[in-house]
Amino acid sequence: MDVFLRKAVEQMDESIFDRALDQQLCFEVYRASNGFSKMYGRALKPFQLTFPQYLVLLALWDADGVLIKNIGERLGMGIGTLNPIMTRLEKQDWIKKTPSLGDKRSVIVSLTEKGKRSKRDIALSILKEISICNFTGIEGETLMKQLKILNRAFAAMEGRPQ
């Protein structure tokens, strides 16, 4: 566990809430999340994709032709959130949905040709935005490891698979 978090847990008193806004971890995570959303929004705009739609495409680029419930599990999205995203992706010809042969209530989601061939162009658009943002001084691998630890802790608190 990170030294900052370990100290906060050990103290477990109200003094951790006496910090100024710009000293709150939750605020910095919130701001970073907003920044990522805006950056990806700019990169995805030429493709008429939203960030959640892009996440679905990422999941399908990892494993194509999977059950919709598996995508939801990977992304941490409920079916109520995922269905409108899938409907729009299908209308825009990024994906196709077909009933599962094994279970007629289940739906298999696959990439269309557009979804397959656009991966590189989307990646280049994102790389362009990343280079504009100039993330000098940020150690991406370290940040990723720390975020994974944090997300595993949140999943454990909720009793979800990690």
PDB file of N, CA and C in Angstrom, residues 80-121:
ATOM      1  N   GLY A  80     -27.830  -2.251 -18.139  1.00  0.00           N
ATOM      2  CA  GLY A  80     -28.604  -1.040 -18.391  1.00  0.00           C
ATOM      3  C   GLY A  80     -27.758   0.087 -18.947  1.00  0.00           C
ATOM      4  N   THR A  81     -26.510   0.137 -18.566  1.00  0.00           N
ATOM      5  CA  THR A  81     -25.569   1.125 -19.096  1.00  0.00           C
ATOM      6  C   THR A  81     -25.047   0.680 -20.451  1.00  0.00           C
ATOM      7  N   LEU A  82     -24.771  -0.607 -20.574  1.00  0.00           N
ATOM      8  CA  LEU A  82     -24.136  -1.146 -21.774  1.00  0.00           C
ATOM      9  C   LEU A  82     -25.067  -1.211 -22.976  1.00  0.00           C
ATOM     10  N   ASN A  83     -26.330  -1.535 -22.767  1.00  0.00           N
ATOM     11  CA  ASN A  83     -27.249  -1.691 -23.910  1.00  0.00           C
ATOM     12  C   ASN A  83     -27.346  -0.459 -24.805  1.00  0.00           C
ATOM     13  N   PRO A  84     -27.533   0.761 -24.268  1.00  0.00           N
ATOM     14  CA  PRO A  84     -27.590   1.921 -25.160  1.00  0.00           C
ATOM     15  C   PRO A  84     -26.272   2.167 -25.910  1.00  0.00           C
ATOM     16  N   ILE A  85     -25.169   1.865 -25.262  1.00  0.00           N
ATOM     17  CA  ILE A  85     -23.864   2.009 -25.922  1.00  0.00           C
ATOM     18  C   ILE A  85     -23.774   1.043 -27.097  1.00  0.00           C
ATOM     19  N   MET A  86     -24.180  -0.195 -26.849  1.00  0.00           N
ATOM     20  CA  MET A  86     -24.141  -1.226 -27.894  1.00  0.00           C
ATOM     21  C   MET A  86     -25.088  -0.880 -29.046  1.00  0.00           C
ATOM     22  N   THR A  87     -26.265  -0.380 -28.715  1.00  0.00           N
ATOM     23  CA  THR A  87     -27.240  -0.020 -29.745  1.00  0.00           C
ATOM     24  C   THR A  87     -26.672   1.052 -30.667  1.00  0.00           C
ATOM     25  N   ARG A  88     -26.042   2.050 -30.074  1.00  0.00           N
ATOM     26  CA  ARG A  88     -25.472   3.128 -30.890  1.00  0.00           C
ATOM     27  C   ARG A  88     -24.295   2.622 -31.724  1.00  0.00           C
ATOM     28  N   LEU A  89     -23.445   1.791 -31.132  1.00  0.00           N
ATOM     29  CA  LEU A  89     -22.321   1.229 -31.891  1.00  0.00           C
ATOM     30  C   LEU A  89     -22.820   0.389 -33.064  1.00  0.00           C
ATOM     31  N   GLU A  90     -23.905  -0.327 -32.843  1.00  0.00           N
ATOM     32  CA  GLU A  90     -24.467  -1.144 -33.915  1.00  0.00           C
ATOM     33  C   GLU A  90     -25.042  -0.259 -35.015  1.00  0.00           C
ATOM     34  N   LYS A  91     -25.760   0.800 -34.649  1.00  0.00           N
ATOM     35  CA  LYS A  91     -26.331   1.724 -35.644  1.00  0.00           C
ATOM     36  C   LYS A  91     -25.246   2.409 -36.462  1.00  0.00           C
ATOM     37  N   GLN A  92     -24.089   2.635 -35.849  1.00  0.00           N
ATOM     38  CA  GLN A  92     -22.984   3.287 -36.541  1.00  0.00           C
ATOM     39  C   GLN A  92     -22.073   2.284 -37.261  1.00  0.00           C
ATOM     40  N   ASP A  93     -22.473   1.024 -37.272  1.00  0.00           N
ATOM     41  CA  ASP A  93     -21.758  -0.038 -37.982  1.00  0.00           C
ATOM     42  C   ASP A  93     -20.373  -0.356 -37.414  1.00  0.00           C
ATOM     43  N   TRP A  94     -20.200  -0.214 -36.094  1.00  0.00           N
ATOM     44  CA  TRP A  94     -18.956  -0.614 -35.448  1.00  0.00           C
ATOM     45  C   TRP A  94     -19.014  -2.074 -35.010  1.00  0.00           C
ATOM     46  N   ILE A  95     -20.211  -2.521 -34.613  1.00  0.00           N
ATOM     47  CA  ILE A  95     -20.389  -3.884 -34.095  1.00  0.00           C
ATOM     48  C   ILE A  95     -21.632  -4.508 -34.709  1.00  0.00           C
ATOM     49  N   LYS A  96     -21.733  -5.819 -34.550  1.00  0.00           N
ATOM     50  CA  LYS A  96     -22.970  -6.529 -34.880  1.00  0.00           C
ATOM     51  C   LYS A  96     -23.303  -7.432 -33.701  1.00  0.00           C
ATOM     52  N   LYS A  97     -24.593  -7.567 -33.455  1.00  0.00           N
ATOM     53  CA  LYS A  97     -25.076  -8.415 -32.361  1.00  0.00           C
ATOM     54  C   LYS A  97     -25.840  -9.580 -32.975  1.00  0.00           C
ATOM     55  N   THR A  98     -25.564 -10.760 -32.465  1.00  0.00           N
ATOM     56  CA  THR A  98     -26.281 -11.952 -32.926  1.00  0.00           C
ATOM     57  C   THR A  98     -26.675 -12.792 -31.717  1.00  0.00           C
ATOM     58  N   PRO A  99     -27.844 -13.431 -31.786  1.00  0.00           N
ATOM     59  CA  PRO A  99     -28.248 -14.300 -30.672  1.00  0.00           C
ATOM     60  C   PRO A  99     -27.273 -15.463 -30.521  1.00  0.00           C
ATOM     61  N   SER A 100     -27.013 -15.833 -29.296  1.00  0.00           N
ATOM     62  CA  SER A 100     -26.144 -16.966 -29.014  1.00  0.00           C
ATOM     63  C   SER A 100     -26.878 -18.257 -29.407  1.00  0.00           C
ATOM     64  N   LEU A 101     -26.168 -19.182 -30.018  1.00  0.00           N
ATOM     65  CA  LEU A 101     -26.773 -20.459 -30.394  1.00  0.00           C
ATOM     66  C   LEU A 101     -27.079 -21.299 -29.163  1.00  0.00           C
ATOM     67  N   GLY A 102     -26.236 -21.158 -28.137  1.00  0.00           N
ATOM     68  CA  GLY A 102     -26.418 -21.948 -26.923  1.00  0.00           C
ATOM     69  C   GLY A 102     -27.535 -21.437 -26.031  1.00  0.00           C
ATOM     70  N   ASP A 103     -27.784 -20.137 -26.045  1.00  0.00           N
ATOM     71  CA  ASP A 103     -28.787 -19.530 -25.178  1.00  0.00           C
ATOM     72  C   ASP A 103     -29.402 -18.358 -25.924  1.00  0.00           C
ATOM     73  N   LYS A 104     -30.626 -18.512 -26.364  1.00  0.00           N
ATOM     74  CA  LYS A 104     -31.302 -17.491 -27.179  1.00  0.00           C
ATOM     75  C   LYS A 104     -31.463 -16.154 -26.445  1.00  0.00           C
ATOM     76  N   ARG A 105     -31.367 -16.168 -25.110  1.00  0.00           N
ATOM     77  CA  ARG A 105     -31.478 -14.919 -24.347  1.00  0.00           C
ATOM     78  C   ARG A 105     -30.161 -14.149 -24.339  1.00  0.00           C
ATOM     79  N   SER A 106     -29.069 -14.814 -24.669  1.00  0.00           N
ATOM     80  CA  SER A 106     -27.746 -14.185 -24.671  1.00  0.00           C
ATOM     81  C   SER A 106     -27.420 -13.650 -26.057  1.00  0.00           C
ATOM     82  N   VAL A 107     -26.616 -12.592 -26.080  1.00  0.00           N
ATOM     83  CA  VAL A 107     -26.239 -11.944 -27.334  1.00  0.00           C
ATOM     84  C   VAL A 107     -24.724 -11.948 -27.466  1.00  0.00           C
ATOM     85  N   ILE A 108     -24.265 -12.320 -28.658  1.00  0.00           N
ATOM     86  CA  ILE A 108     -22.836 -12.289 -28.967  1.00  0.00           C
ATOM     87  C   ILE A 108     -22.558 -11.002 -29.737  1.00  0.00           C
ATOM     88  N   VAL A 109     -21.508 -10.314 -29.337  1.00  0.00           N
ATOM     89  CA  VAL A 109     -21.126  -9.049 -29.969  1.00  0.00           C
ATOM     90  C   VAL A 109     -19.823  -9.261 -30.719  1.00  0.00           C
ATOM     91  N   SER A 110     -19.808  -8.809 -31.973  1.00  0.00           N
ATOM     92  CA  SER A 110     -18.619  -8.932 -32.821  1.00  0.00           C
ATOM     93  C   SER A 110     -18.344  -7.610 -33.511  1.00  0.00           C
ATOM     94  N   LEU A 111     -17.087  -7.391 -33.828  1.00  0.00           N
ATOM     95  CA  LEU A 111     -16.706  -6.205 -34.591  1.00  0.00           C
ATOM     96  C   LEU A 111     -17.107  -6.364 -36.049  1.00  0.00           C
ATOM     97  N   THR A 112     -17.516  -5.271 -36.665  1.00  0.00           N
ATOM     98  CA  THR A 112     -17.729  -5.257 -38.111  1.00  0.00           C
ATOM     99  C   THR A 112     -16.376  -4.995 -38.769  1.00  0.00           C
ATOM    100  N   GLU A 113     -16.348  -4.985 -40.078  1.00  0.00           N
ATOM    101  CA  GLU A 113     -15.109  -4.643 -40.791  1.00  0.00           C
ATOM    102  C   GLU A 113     -14.658  -3.240 -40.419  1.00  0.00           C
ATOM    103  N   LYS A 114     -15.599  -2.304 -40.324  1.00  0.00           N
ATOM    104  CA  LYS A 114     -15.276  -0.930 -39.908  1.00  0.00           C
ATOM    105  C   LYS A 114     -14.622  -0.946 -38.530  1.00  0.00           C
ATOM    106  N   GLY A 115     -15.177  -1.713 -37.619  1.00  0.00           N
ATOM    107  CA  GLY A 115     -14.620  -1.802 -36.273  1.00  0.00           C
ATOM    108  C   GLY A 115     -13.222  -2.376 -36.260  1.00  0.00           C
ATOM    109  N   LYS A 116     -12.957  -3.336 -37.119  1.00  0.00           N
ATOM    110  CA  LYS A 116     -11.628  -3.952 -37.188  1.00  0.00           C
ATOM    111  C   LYS A 116     -10.611  -3.028 -37.848  1.00  0.00           C
ATOM    112  N   ARG A 117     -10.981  -2.438 -38.953  1.00  0.00           N
ATOM    113  CA  ARG A 117     -10.009  -1.661 -39.724  1.00  0.00           C
ATOM    114  C   ARG A 117      -9.731  -0.277 -39.129  1.00  0.00           C
ATOM    115  N   SER A 118     -10.581   0.218 -38.258  1.00  0.00           N
ATOM    116  CA  SER A 118     -10.412   1.569 -37.696  1.00  0.00           C
ATOM    117  C   SER A 118      -9.517   1.611 -36.469  1.00  0.00           C
ATOM    118  N   LYS A 119      -9.121   0.477 -35.965  1.00  0.00           N
ATOM    119  CA  LYS A 119      -8.334   0.426 -34.725  1.00  0.00           C
ATOM    120  C   LYS A 119      -7.081   1.296 -34.824  1.00  0.00           C
ATOM    121  N   ARG A 120      -6.326   1.163 -35.885  1.00  0.00           N
ATOM    122  CA  ARG A 120      -5.080   1.919 -36.038  1.00  0.00           C
ATOM    123  C   ARG A 120      -5.346   3.418 -36.137  1.00  0.00           C
ATOM    124  N   ASP A 121      -6.326   3.821 -36.916  1.00  0.00           N
ATOM    125  CA  ASP A 121      -6.633   5.248 -37.065  1.00  0.00           C
ATOM    126  C   ASP A 121      -7.055   5.867 -35.738  1.00  0.00           C
TER     127      ASP A 121
END
